[in-house]
Amino acid sequence: MAVSINIPVEVVDILKSSQFAAVLTGAGISAESGVPTFRDAQTGLWAKYDPLQLATPEAFQNDPQLVWDWYLWRRELISGSQPNPGHLALVDLEAFFPEFTLITQNVDGLHQSAGSMGVIELHGNIFRTKCSRDGRIISDPREPSGSVPLCPECSSYLRPDVVWFGENLPADTLKTALEAARVCEVFISIGTSTLVEPSASLPFFALDNGATVLEINPQSTPLTQRASFSIRGDAGEILPALADEIIN
Ligand code: OAD
């Protein structure tokens, strides 16, 4: 049975009359593609795995093979997934707004697979590999297997080009995201627990700078109380309905 989604008329009106939209996505937008989130009880990755043993520079130093293998497993899982209707609706919204910035915390590349352009990847991309010594991006065989590969320049270990706990976000990427949050008229926060900084501050920064902030999430988050509008539900259902209302 088709579920009817009610998008508040005020939300439709504001989006329709806005020139500049910024969107922040988190793991929730890829959940319906079969990519696990991090903090959902039972199904989230951090419910099963300890981030301190897998997603920090120290973890990689202590046991590079364990960390490499875990990221290899996640790559394989993501490789078998496809963009869902939520990702696709964002491609339509990008075409609708004169100015549109898509910022993601996801490392899965599913926005790009859907056709989104110029995606700002705050936490890197799991399919890229870099030298663990100097951070130089090394073009990566997509399916490296066995032992941790070595940098062809300096023989240090290669590592996934993702941001680990305790590391800074790429400065230029963060700057672009902050600027979009500062100048946008509407900011849509989708499928993120709004807990991990500095990404979590972006919607509040947008609010402080006068934007209308819309949250789309089946659960409440620290943003929910302050957001201008909060729509509870799955991104794969809400976003196509929203795009349909705005564009058609
Ligand atoms: P979380 O796992 O913290 O939060 C996922 C959010 O998605 C939750 O608020 C869920 O309620 C929501 N959600 C679940 N299913 C959804 C659906 N179908 N549609 C919409 N929302 C849904 O993931 P993030 O907020 O992305 O960082 O986590 C931020 C960062 O923490 C990640 O980028 C990762 C992690 O540690 C690094 O690895 C550096």
PDB file of C-alpha atoms and ligand atoms in Angstrom:
ATOM      1  CA  MET A   1       0.000   0.000   0.000  1.00  0.00           C
ATOM      2  CA  ALA A   2       1.423   3.391  -0.979  1.00  0.00           C
ATOM      3  CA  VAL A   3       2.089   5.633   2.007  1.00  0.00           C
ATOM      4  CA  SER A   4       0.903   9.185   1.556  1.00  0.00           C
ATOM      5  CA  ILE A   5       3.446  11.706   2.740  1.00  0.00           C
ATOM      6  CA  ASN A   6       2.319  15.069   4.003  1.00  0.00           C
ATOM      7  CA  ILE A   7       4.790  17.816   3.334  1.00  0.00           C
ATOM      8  CA  PRO A   8       3.759  20.987   5.211  1.00  0.00           C
ATOM      9  CA  VAL A   9       2.606  23.626   2.748  1.00  0.00           C
ATOM     10  CA  GLU A  10       4.865  26.243   4.397  1.00  0.00           C
ATOM     11  CA  VAL A  11       7.885  24.053   3.655  1.00  0.00           C
ATOM     12  CA  VAL A  12       6.877  23.756   0.010  1.00  0.00           C
ATOM     13  CA  ASP A  13       6.309  27.511  -0.289  1.00  0.00           C
ATOM     14  CA  ILE A  14       9.640  28.438   1.297  1.00  0.00           C
ATOM     15  CA  LEU A  15      11.590  25.961  -0.815  1.00  0.00           C
ATOM     16  CA  LYS A  16       9.842  27.051  -3.996  1.00  0.00           C
ATOM     17  CA  SER A  17      10.721  30.679  -3.436  1.00  0.00           C
ATOM     18  CA  SER A  18      14.346  30.094  -2.388  1.00  0.00           C
ATOM     19  CA  GLN A  19      17.347  30.598  -4.624  1.00  0.00           C
ATOM     20  CA  PHE A  20      20.041  28.912  -2.548  1.00  0.00           C
ATOM     21  CA  ALA A  21      19.649  25.583  -0.811  1.00  0.00           C
ATOM     22  CA  ALA A  22      22.302  23.755   1.165  1.00  0.00           C
ATOM     23  CA  VAL A  23      21.846  20.125   2.137  1.00  0.00           C
ATOM     24  CA  LEU A  24      23.718  18.084   4.740  1.00  0.00           C
ATOM     25  CA  THR A  25      23.402  14.327   4.617  1.00  0.00           C
ATOM     26  CA  GLY A  26      24.454  11.619   7.038  1.00  0.00           C
ATOM     27  CA  ALA A  27      24.424   7.854   7.124  1.00  0.00           C
ATOM     28  CA  GLY A  28      20.622   7.754   7.303  1.00  0.00           C
ATOM     29  CA  ILE A  29      20.226   8.677   3.650  1.00  0.00           C
ATOM     30  CA  SER A  30      22.122   5.536   2.642  1.00  0.00           C
ATOM     31  CA  ALA A  31      20.316   3.263   5.116  1.00  0.00           C
ATOM     32  CA  GLU A  32      17.677   2.374   2.531  1.00  0.00           C
ATOM     33  CA  SER A  33      20.487   1.379   0.163  1.00  0.00           C
ATOM     34  CA  GLY A  34      21.551  -1.236   2.703  1.00  0.00           C
ATOM     35  CA  VAL A  35      24.551   0.687   4.057  1.00  0.00           C
ATOM     36  CA  PRO A  36      24.512   0.523   7.866  1.00  0.00           C
ATOM     37  CA  THR A  37      24.374   3.729   9.883  1.00  0.00           C
ATOM     38  CA  PHE A  38      26.703   4.253  12.846  1.00  0.00           C
ATOM     39  CA  ARG A  39      24.556   4.977  15.886  1.00  0.00           C
ATOM     40  CA  ASP A  40      21.212   3.286  15.292  1.00  0.00           C
ATOM     41  CA  ALA A  41      20.645   0.777  18.104  1.00  0.00           C
ATOM     42  CA  GLN A  42      21.143  -2.842  16.951  1.00  0.00           C
ATOM     43  CA  THR A  43      21.957  -2.060  13.319  1.00  0.00           C
ATOM     44  CA  GLY A  44      24.499   0.778  13.650  1.00  0.00           C
ATOM     45  CA  LEU A  45      28.170  -0.026  13.081  1.00  0.00           C
ATOM     46  CA  TRP A  46      29.184   1.468  16.425  1.00  0.00           C
ATOM     47  CA  ALA A  47      26.749  -0.886  18.166  1.00  0.00           C
ATOM     48  CA  LYS A  48      28.876  -3.807  16.937  1.00  0.00           C
ATOM     49  CA  TYR A  49      32.359  -2.402  16.509  1.00  0.00           C
ATOM     50  CA  ASP A  50      34.534  -0.196  18.682  1.00  0.00           C
ATOM     51  CA  PRO A  51      35.429   2.974  16.777  1.00  0.00           C
ATOM     52  CA  LEU A  52      38.538   3.359  18.937  1.00  0.00           C
ATOM     53  CA  GLN A  53      39.899   0.097  17.543  1.00  0.00           C
ATOM     54  CA  LEU A  54      38.962   0.815  13.933  1.00  0.00           C
ATOM     55  CA  ALA A  55      38.605   4.493  13.178  1.00  0.00           C
ATOM     56  CA  THR A  56      41.499   6.369  14.784  1.00  0.00           C
ATOM     57  CA  PRO A  57      45.100   6.998  13.678  1.00  0.00           C
ATOM     58  CA  GLU A  58      46.229   5.098  16.799  1.00  0.00           C
ATOM     59  CA  ALA A  59      44.152   2.077  15.840  1.00  0.00           C
ATOM     60  CA  PHE A  60      45.829   2.031  12.429  1.00  0.00           C
ATOM     61  CA  GLN A  61      49.247   2.364  14.025  1.00  0.00           C
ATOM     62  CA  ASN A  62      48.527  -0.510  16.426  1.00  0.00           C
ATOM     63  CA  ASP A  63      47.008  -2.891  13.916  1.00  0.00           C
ATOM     64  CA  PRO A  64      47.014  -1.650  10.312  1.00  0.00           C
ATOM     65  CA  GLN A  65      45.834  -4.976   8.959  1.00  0.00           C
ATOM     66  CA  LEU A  66      42.748  -5.078  11.207  1.00  0.00           C
ATOM     67  CA  VAL A  67      41.771  -1.540  10.217  1.00  0.00           C
ATOM     68  CA  TRP A  68      42.505  -2.131   6.516  1.00  0.00           C
ATOM     69  CA  ASP A  69      40.426  -5.325   6.507  1.00  0.00           C
ATOM     70  CA  TRP A  70      37.503  -3.598   8.206  1.00  0.00           C
ATOM     71  CA  TYR A  71      37.487  -0.830   5.620  1.00  0.00           C
ATOM     72  CA  LEU A  72      37.823  -3.418   2.860  1.00  0.00           C
ATOM     73  CA  TRP A  73      34.728  -5.156   4.221  1.00  0.00           C
ATOM     74  CA  ARG A  74      32.843  -1.856   4.247  1.00  0.00           C
ATOM     75  CA  ARG A  75      33.979  -1.062   0.693  1.00  0.00           C
ATOM     76  CA  GLU A  76      32.676  -4.390  -0.501  1.00  0.00           C
ATOM     77  CA  LEU A  77      29.381  -3.839   1.246  1.00  0.00           C
ATOM     78  CA  ILE A  78      29.002  -0.390  -0.316  1.00  0.00           C
ATOM     79  CA  SER A  79      30.104  -1.651  -3.748  1.00  0.00           C
ATOM     80  CA  GLY A  80      27.078  -3.925  -3.735  1.00  0.00           C
ATOM     81  CA  SER A  81      24.670  -1.076  -2.978  1.00  0.00           C
ATOM     82  CA  GLN A  82      22.805   1.341  -5.245  1.00  0.00           C
ATOM     83  CA  PRO A  83      21.542   4.886  -4.710  1.00  0.00           C
ATOM     84  CA  ASN A  84      17.972   4.905  -3.390  1.00  0.00           C
ATOM     85  CA  PRO A  85      15.062   7.273  -4.164  1.00  0.00           C
ATOM     86  CA  GLY A  86      16.366   9.727  -1.537  1.00  0.00           C
ATOM     87  CA  HIS A  87      19.695  10.144  -3.340  1.00  0.00           C
ATOM     88  CA  LEU A  88      17.875  10.467  -6.664  1.00  0.00           C
ATOM     89  CA  ALA A  89      15.467  13.120  -5.372  1.00  0.00           C
ATOM     90  CA  LEU A  90      18.453  15.247  -4.343  1.00  0.00           C
ATOM     91  CA  VAL A  91      19.649  15.179  -7.965  1.00  0.00           C
ATOM     92  CA  ASP A  92      16.271  16.627  -8.982  1.00  0.00           C
ATOM     93  CA  LEU A  93      16.454  19.270  -6.249  1.00  0.00           C
ATOM     94  CA  GLU A  94      19.951  20.238  -7.391  1.00  0.00           C
ATOM     95  CA  ALA A  95      18.555  20.924 -10.866  1.00  0.00           C
ATOM     96  CA  PHE A  96      15.697  22.970  -9.404  1.00  0.00           C
ATOM     97  CA  PHE A  97      17.620  25.471  -7.269  1.00  0.00           C
ATOM     98  CA  PRO A  98      19.730  28.174  -8.933  1.00  0.00           C
ATOM     99  CA  GLU A  99      22.328  27.609  -6.187  1.00  0.00           C
ATOM    100  CA  PHE A 100      22.664  24.267  -4.484  1.00  0.00           C
ATOM    101  CA  THR A 101      25.381  22.782  -2.290  1.00  0.00           C
ATOM    102  CA  LEU A 102      25.294  19.155  -1.218  1.00  0.00           C
ATOM    103  CA  ILE A 103      27.442  18.448   1.816  1.00  0.00           C
ATOM    104  CA  THR A 104      27.775  14.877   3.017  1.00  0.00           C
ATOM    105  CA  GLN A 105      29.364  13.131   5.950  1.00  0.00           C
ATOM    106  CA  ASN A 106      29.102   9.876   4.039  1.00  0.00           C
ATOM    107  CA  VAL A 107      32.128   8.219   2.517  1.00  0.00           C
ATOM    108  CA  ASP A 108      30.145   5.861   0.285  1.00  0.00           C
ATOM    109  CA  GLY A 109      30.026   7.890  -2.940  1.00  0.00           C
ATOM    110  CA  LEU A 110      26.330   7.108  -3.442  1.00  0.00           C
ATOM    111  CA  HIS A 111      25.414  10.746  -4.108  1.00  0.00           C
ATOM    112  CA  GLN A 112      27.871  10.800  -6.993  1.00  0.00           C
ATOM    113  CA  SER A 113      26.570   7.448  -8.261  1.00  0.00           C
ATOM    114  CA  ALA A 114      23.072   8.955  -8.257  1.00  0.00           C
ATOM    115  CA  GLY A 115      24.300  11.871 -10.377  1.00  0.00           C
ATOM    116  CA  SER A 116      24.812  14.675  -7.842  1.00  0.00           C
ATOM    117  CA  MET A 117      27.514  17.127  -8.894  1.00  0.00           C
ATOM    118  CA  GLY A 118      30.160  18.843  -6.802  1.00  0.00           C
ATOM    119  CA  VAL A 119      29.451  16.868  -3.637  1.00  0.00           C
ATOM    120  CA  ILE A 120      31.319  18.217  -0.608  1.00  0.00           C
ATOM    121  CA  GLU A 121      32.656  15.140   1.176  1.00  0.00           C
ATOM    122  CA  LEU A 122      33.410  16.219   4.728  1.00  0.00           C
ATOM    123  CA  HIS A 123      34.678  12.823   5.872  1.00  0.00           C
ATOM    124  CA  GLY A 124      36.459  11.696   2.706  1.00  0.00           C
ATOM    125  CA  ASN A 125      35.701   8.763   0.451  1.00  0.00           C
ATOM    126  CA  ILE A 126      36.187   5.128   1.335  1.00  0.00           C
ATOM    127  CA  PHE A 127      37.196   4.223  -2.220  1.00  0.00           C
ATOM    128  CA  ARG A 128      40.165   6.595  -2.211  1.00  0.00           C
ATOM    129  CA  THR A 129      43.466   5.666  -0.651  1.00  0.00           C
ATOM    130  CA  LYS A 130      46.215   7.893   0.632  1.00  0.00           C
ATOM    131  CA  CYS A 131      49.721   7.558   1.997  1.00  0.00           C
ATOM    132  CA  SER A 132      49.606   7.324   5.794  1.00  0.00           C
ATOM    133  CA  ARG A 133      52.810   9.366   6.036  1.00  0.00           C
ATOM    134  CA  ASP A 134      52.121  12.478   3.958  1.00  0.00           C
ATOM    135  CA  GLY A 135      48.458  12.135   2.960  1.00  0.00           C
ATOM    136  CA  ARG A 136      49.200  12.082  -0.760  1.00  0.00           C
ATOM    137  CA  ILE A 137      46.306  10.523  -2.682  1.00  0.00           C
ATOM    138  CA  ILE A 138      47.483   7.378  -4.391  1.00  0.00           C
ATOM    139  CA  SER A 139      45.322   6.112  -7.197  1.00  0.00           C
ATOM    140  CA  ASP A 140      43.805   3.073  -5.774  1.00  0.00           C
ATOM    141  CA  PRO A 141      43.192  -0.349  -7.132  1.00  0.00           C
ATOM    142  CA  ARG A 142      39.511  -0.662  -6.248  1.00  0.00           C
ATOM    143  CA  GLU A 143      39.819  -4.131  -4.861  1.00  0.00           C
ATOM    144  CA  PRO A 144      43.109  -4.402  -3.026  1.00  0.00           C
ATOM    145  CA  SER A 145      43.245  -7.586  -1.075  1.00  0.00           C
ATOM    146  CA  GLY A 146      45.574  -9.367   1.282  1.00  0.00           C
ATOM    147  CA  SER A 147      48.088  -7.317   3.188  1.00  0.00           C
ATOM    148  CA  VAL A 148      47.957  -3.546   3.627  1.00  0.00           C
ATOM    149  CA  PRO A 149      49.293  -1.979   0.413  1.00  0.00           C
ATOM    150  CA  LEU A 150      52.348   0.263   0.521  1.00  0.00           C
ATOM    151  CA  CYS A 151      52.883   3.714  -0.895  1.00  0.00           C
ATOM    152  CA  PRO A 152      54.790   3.407  -4.190  1.00  0.00           C
ATOM    153  CA  GLU A 153      56.758   6.591  -3.282  1.00  0.00           C
ATOM    154  CA  CYS A 154      57.866   5.974   0.300  1.00  0.00           C
ATOM    155  CA  SER A 155      56.722   2.449   1.208  1.00  0.00           C
ATOM    156  CA  SER A 156      54.601   3.671   4.120  1.00  0.00           C
ATOM    157  CA  TYR A 157      51.261   1.985   4.551  1.00  0.00           C
ATOM    158  CA  LEU A 158      48.377   3.193   2.436  1.00  0.00           C
ATOM    159  CA  ARG A 159      45.158   3.940   4.310  1.00  0.00           C
ATOM    160  CA  PRO A 160      41.617   4.822   3.324  1.00  0.00           C
ATOM    161  CA  ASP A 161      41.112   8.533   2.616  1.00  0.00           C
ATOM    162  CA  VAL A 162      38.541   8.981   5.354  1.00  0.00           C
ATOM    163  CA  VAL A 163      38.557  11.222   8.401  1.00  0.00           C
ATOM    164  CA  TRP A 164      39.168   9.289  11.601  1.00  0.00           C
ATOM    165  CA  PHE A 165      38.272  10.334  15.135  1.00  0.00           C
ATOM    166  CA  GLY A 166      40.838  12.824  16.358  1.00  0.00           C
ATOM    167  CA  GLU A 167      41.668  14.053  12.846  1.00  0.00           C
ATOM    168  CA  ASN A 168      40.797  17.372  11.259  1.00  0.00           C
ATOM    169  CA  LEU A 169      38.440  17.641   8.337  1.00  0.00           C
ATOM    170  CA  PRO A 170      40.023  18.779   5.061  1.00  0.00           C
ATOM    171  CA  ALA A 171      40.239  22.565   5.546  1.00  0.00           C
ATOM    172  CA  ASP A 172      39.055  23.626   2.071  1.00  0.00           C
ATOM    173  CA  THR A 173      36.102  21.251   2.223  1.00  0.00           C
ATOM    174  CA  LEU A 174      35.006  22.505   5.626  1.00  0.00           C
ATOM    175  CA  LYS A 175      35.373  26.105   4.469  1.00  0.00           C
ATOM    176  CA  THR A 176      33.092  25.491   1.474  1.00  0.00           C
ATOM    177  CA  ALA A 177      30.520  23.804   3.726  1.00  0.00           C
ATOM    178  CA  LEU A 178      30.583  26.656   6.254  1.00  0.00           C
ATOM    179  CA  GLU A 179      30.190  29.245   3.512  1.00  0.00           C
ATOM    180  CA  ALA A 180      27.191  27.396   2.059  1.00  0.00           C
ATOM    181  CA  ALA A 181      25.615  27.191   5.516  1.00  0.00           C
ATOM    182  CA  ARG A 182      26.245  30.897   6.036  1.00  0.00           C
ATOM    183  CA  VAL A 183      24.688  32.179   2.815  1.00  0.00           C
ATOM    184  CA  CYS A 184      21.945  29.647   2.034  1.00  0.00           C
ATOM    185  CA  GLU A 185      18.267  30.522   2.412  1.00  0.00           C
ATOM    186  CA  VAL A 186      17.234  26.970   3.222  1.00  0.00           C
ATOM    187  CA  PHE A 187      19.297  24.267   4.869  1.00  0.00           C
ATOM    188  CA  ILE A 188      18.068  20.675   4.822  1.00  0.00           C
ATOM    189  CA  SER A 189      19.605  18.232   7.297  1.00  0.00           C
ATOM    190  CA  ILE A 190      18.917  14.637   6.280  1.00  0.00           C
ATOM    191  CA  GLY A 191      19.645  11.363   8.070  1.00  0.00           C
ATOM    192  CA  THR A 192      22.243  12.544  10.520  1.00  0.00           C
ATOM    193  CA  SER A 193      22.261  12.206  14.301  1.00  0.00           C
ATOM    194  CA  THR A 194      23.744  15.739  14.474  1.00  0.00           C
ATOM    195  CA  LEU A 195      26.271  14.564  17.038  1.00  0.00           C
ATOM    196  CA  VAL A 196      29.640  14.629  15.287  1.00  0.00           C
ATOM    197  CA  GLU A 197      31.438  17.953  15.089  1.00  0.00           C
ATOM    198  CA  PRO A 198      32.111  20.056  13.192  1.00  0.00           C
ATOM    199  CA  SER A 199      29.388  18.805  10.800  1.00  0.00           C
ATOM    200  CA  ALA A 200      26.788  18.939  13.573  1.00  0.00           C
ATOM    201  CA  SER A 201      27.227  22.703  13.879  1.00  0.00           C
ATOM    202  CA  LEU A 202      26.383  23.430  10.249  1.00  0.00           C
ATOM    203  CA  PRO A 203      22.573  23.547  10.599  1.00  0.00           C
ATOM    204  CA  PHE A 204      22.856  25.726  13.728  1.00  0.00           C
ATOM    205  CA  PHE A 205      25.236  28.030  11.894  1.00  0.00           C
ATOM    206  CA  ALA A 206      22.706  28.245   9.048  1.00  0.00           C
ATOM    207  CA  LEU A 207      19.943  29.051  11.554  1.00  0.00           C
ATOM    208  CA  ASP A 208      22.067  31.748  13.187  1.00  0.00           C
ATOM    209  CA  ASN A 209      22.564  33.271   9.749  1.00  0.00           C
ATOM    210  CA  GLY A 210      18.853  33.442   9.016  1.00  0.00           C
ATOM    211  CA  ALA A 211      18.221  30.288   7.013  1.00  0.00           C
ATOM    212  CA  THR A 212      15.095  28.197   7.276  1.00  0.00           C
ATOM    213  CA  VAL A 213      16.258  24.793   8.520  1.00  0.00           C
ATOM    214  CA  LEU A 214      14.387  21.616   7.679  1.00  0.00           C
ATOM    215  CA  GLU A 215      15.285  18.285   9.253  1.00  0.00           C
ATOM    216  CA  ILE A 216      14.312  14.924   7.745  1.00  0.00           C
ATOM    217  CA  ASN A 217      14.885  11.989  10.077  1.00  0.00           C
ATOM    218  CA  PRO A 218      12.761   9.198  11.565  1.00  0.00           C
ATOM    219  CA  GLN A 219      14.226  10.026  15.012  1.00  0.00           C
ATOM    220  CA  SER A 220      14.678  13.245  16.904  1.00  0.00           C
ATOM    221  CA  THR A 221      18.162  14.711  17.202  1.00  0.00           C
ATOM    222  CA  PRO A 222      19.739  17.686  18.992  1.00  0.00           C
ATOM    223  CA  LEU A 223      18.603  19.760  15.992  1.00  0.00           C
ATOM    224  CA  THR A 224      14.924  18.810  16.119  1.00  0.00           C
ATOM    225  CA  GLN A 225      13.875  21.340  18.757  1.00  0.00           C
ATOM    226  CA  ARG A 226      15.562  24.221  17.004  1.00  0.00           C
ATOM    227  CA  ALA A 227      14.866  23.333  13.369  1.00  0.00           C
ATOM    228  CA  SER A 228      12.296  25.509  11.624  1.00  0.00           C
ATOM    229  CA  PHE A 229      10.580  22.329  10.424  1.00  0.00           C
ATOM    230  CA  SER A 230      11.118  18.686  11.224  1.00  0.00           C
ATOM    231  CA  ILE A 231       9.642  15.910   9.104  1.00  0.00           C
ATOM    232  CA  ARG A 232       9.781  12.492  10.725  1.00  0.00           C
ATOM    233  CA  GLY A 233      10.310   9.651   8.297  1.00  0.00           C
ATOM    234  CA  ASP A 234      12.667   7.876   5.952  1.00  0.00           C
ATOM    235  CA  ALA A 235      14.608   9.973   3.472  1.00  0.00           C
ATOM    236  CA  GLY A 236      13.776   7.551   0.662  1.00  0.00           C
ATOM    237  CA  GLU A 237      10.101   8.357   1.104  1.00  0.00           C
ATOM    238  CA  ILE A 238      10.129  11.981   2.200  1.00  0.00           C
ATOM    239  CA  LEU A 239      12.601  13.363  -0.336  1.00  0.00           C
ATOM    240  CA  PRO A 240      10.843  12.110  -3.496  1.00  0.00           C
ATOM    241  CA  ALA A 241       7.552  13.485  -2.132  1.00  0.00           C
ATOM    242  CA  LEU A 242       9.222  16.812  -1.325  1.00  0.00           C
ATOM    243  CA  ALA A 243      10.871  17.052  -4.749  1.00  0.00           C
ATOM    244  CA  ASP A 244       7.570  16.196  -6.400  1.00  0.00           C
ATOM    245  CA  GLU A 245       5.744  18.968  -4.524  1.00  0.00           C
ATOM    246  CA  ILE A 246       8.369  21.560  -5.289  1.00  0.00           C
ATOM    247  CA  ILE A 247       9.230  20.779  -8.868  1.00  0.00           C
ATOM    248  CA  ASN A 248       5.867  19.691 -10.306  1.00  0.00           C
TER     249      ASN A 248
HETATM  250  P1  OAD B   1      24.544   8.238  12.649  1.00  0.00           P
HETATM  251  O1  OAD B   1      24.567   6.763  12.588  1.00  0.00           O
HETATM  252  O2  OAD B   1      25.104   8.898  13.847  1.00  0.00           O
HETATM  253  O3  OAD B   1      23.049   8.744  12.489  1.00  0.00           O
HETATM  254  C1  OAD B   1      22.242   8.264  11.468  1.00  0.00           C
HETATM  255  C2  OAD B   1      20.930   9.022  11.510  1.00  0.00           C
HETATM  256  O4  OAD B   1      20.148   8.580  10.401  1.00  0.00           O
HETATM  257  C3  OAD B   1      20.092   8.775  12.758  1.00  0.00           C
HETATM  258  O5  OAD B   1      19.684  10.036  13.274  1.00  0.00           O
HETATM  259  C4  OAD B   1      18.902   7.976  12.265  1.00  0.00           C
HETATM  260  O6  OAD B   1      17.705   8.275  12.962  1.00  0.00           O
HETATM  261  C5  OAD B   1      18.809   8.434  10.835  1.00  0.00           C
HETATM  262  N1  OAD B   1      18.179   7.493   9.896  1.00  0.00           N
HETATM  263  C6  OAD B   1      18.155   6.141   9.940  1.00  0.00           C
HETATM  264  N2  OAD B   1      17.496   5.652   8.888  1.00  0.00           N
HETATM  265  C7  OAD B   1      17.098   6.719   8.142  1.00  0.00           C
HETATM  266  C8  OAD B   1      16.371   6.868   6.923  1.00  0.00           C
HETATM  267  N3  OAD B   1      15.920   5.818   6.241  1.00  0.00           N
HETATM  268  N4  OAD B   1      16.154   8.125   6.461  1.00  0.00           N
HETATM  269  C9  OAD B   1      16.616   9.203   7.149  1.00  0.00           C
HETATM  270  N5  OAD B   1      17.292   9.117   8.287  1.00  0.00           N
HETATM  271  C10 OAD B   1      17.532   7.888   8.789  1.00  0.00           C
HETATM  272  O7  OAD B   1      25.246   8.767  11.300  1.00  0.00           O
HETATM  273  P2  OAD B   1      25.869  10.211  11.011  1.00  0.00           P
HETATM  274  O8  OAD B   1      25.086  11.274  11.657  1.00  0.00           O
HETATM  275  O9  OAD B   1      26.080  10.277   9.547  1.00  0.00           O
HETATM  276  O10 OAD B   1      32.150   9.639  10.946  1.00  0.00           O
HETATM  277  O11 OAD B   1      27.253  10.072  11.731  1.00  0.00           O
HETATM  278  C11 OAD B   1      28.196  11.092  11.608  1.00  0.00           C
HETATM  279  C12 OAD B   1      29.574  10.517  11.573  1.00  0.00           C
HETATM  280  O12 OAD B   1      29.770   9.648  12.692  1.00  0.00           O
HETATM  281  C13 OAD B   1      29.858   9.618  10.392  1.00  0.00           C
HETATM  282  O13 OAD B   1      30.202  10.346   9.233  1.00  0.00           O
HETATM  283  C14 OAD B   1      30.999   8.801  10.885  1.00  0.00           C
HETATM  284  C15 OAD B   1      30.484   8.468  12.254  1.00  0.00           C
HETATM  285  O14 OAD B   1      31.442   8.170  13.197  1.00  0.00           O
HETATM  286  C16 OAD B   1      33.352   9.153  10.645  1.00  0.00           C
HETATM  287  O15 OAD B   1      33.520   7.976  10.362  1.00  0.00           O
HETATM  288  C17 OAD B   1      34.424  10.165  10.692  1.00  0.00           C
END
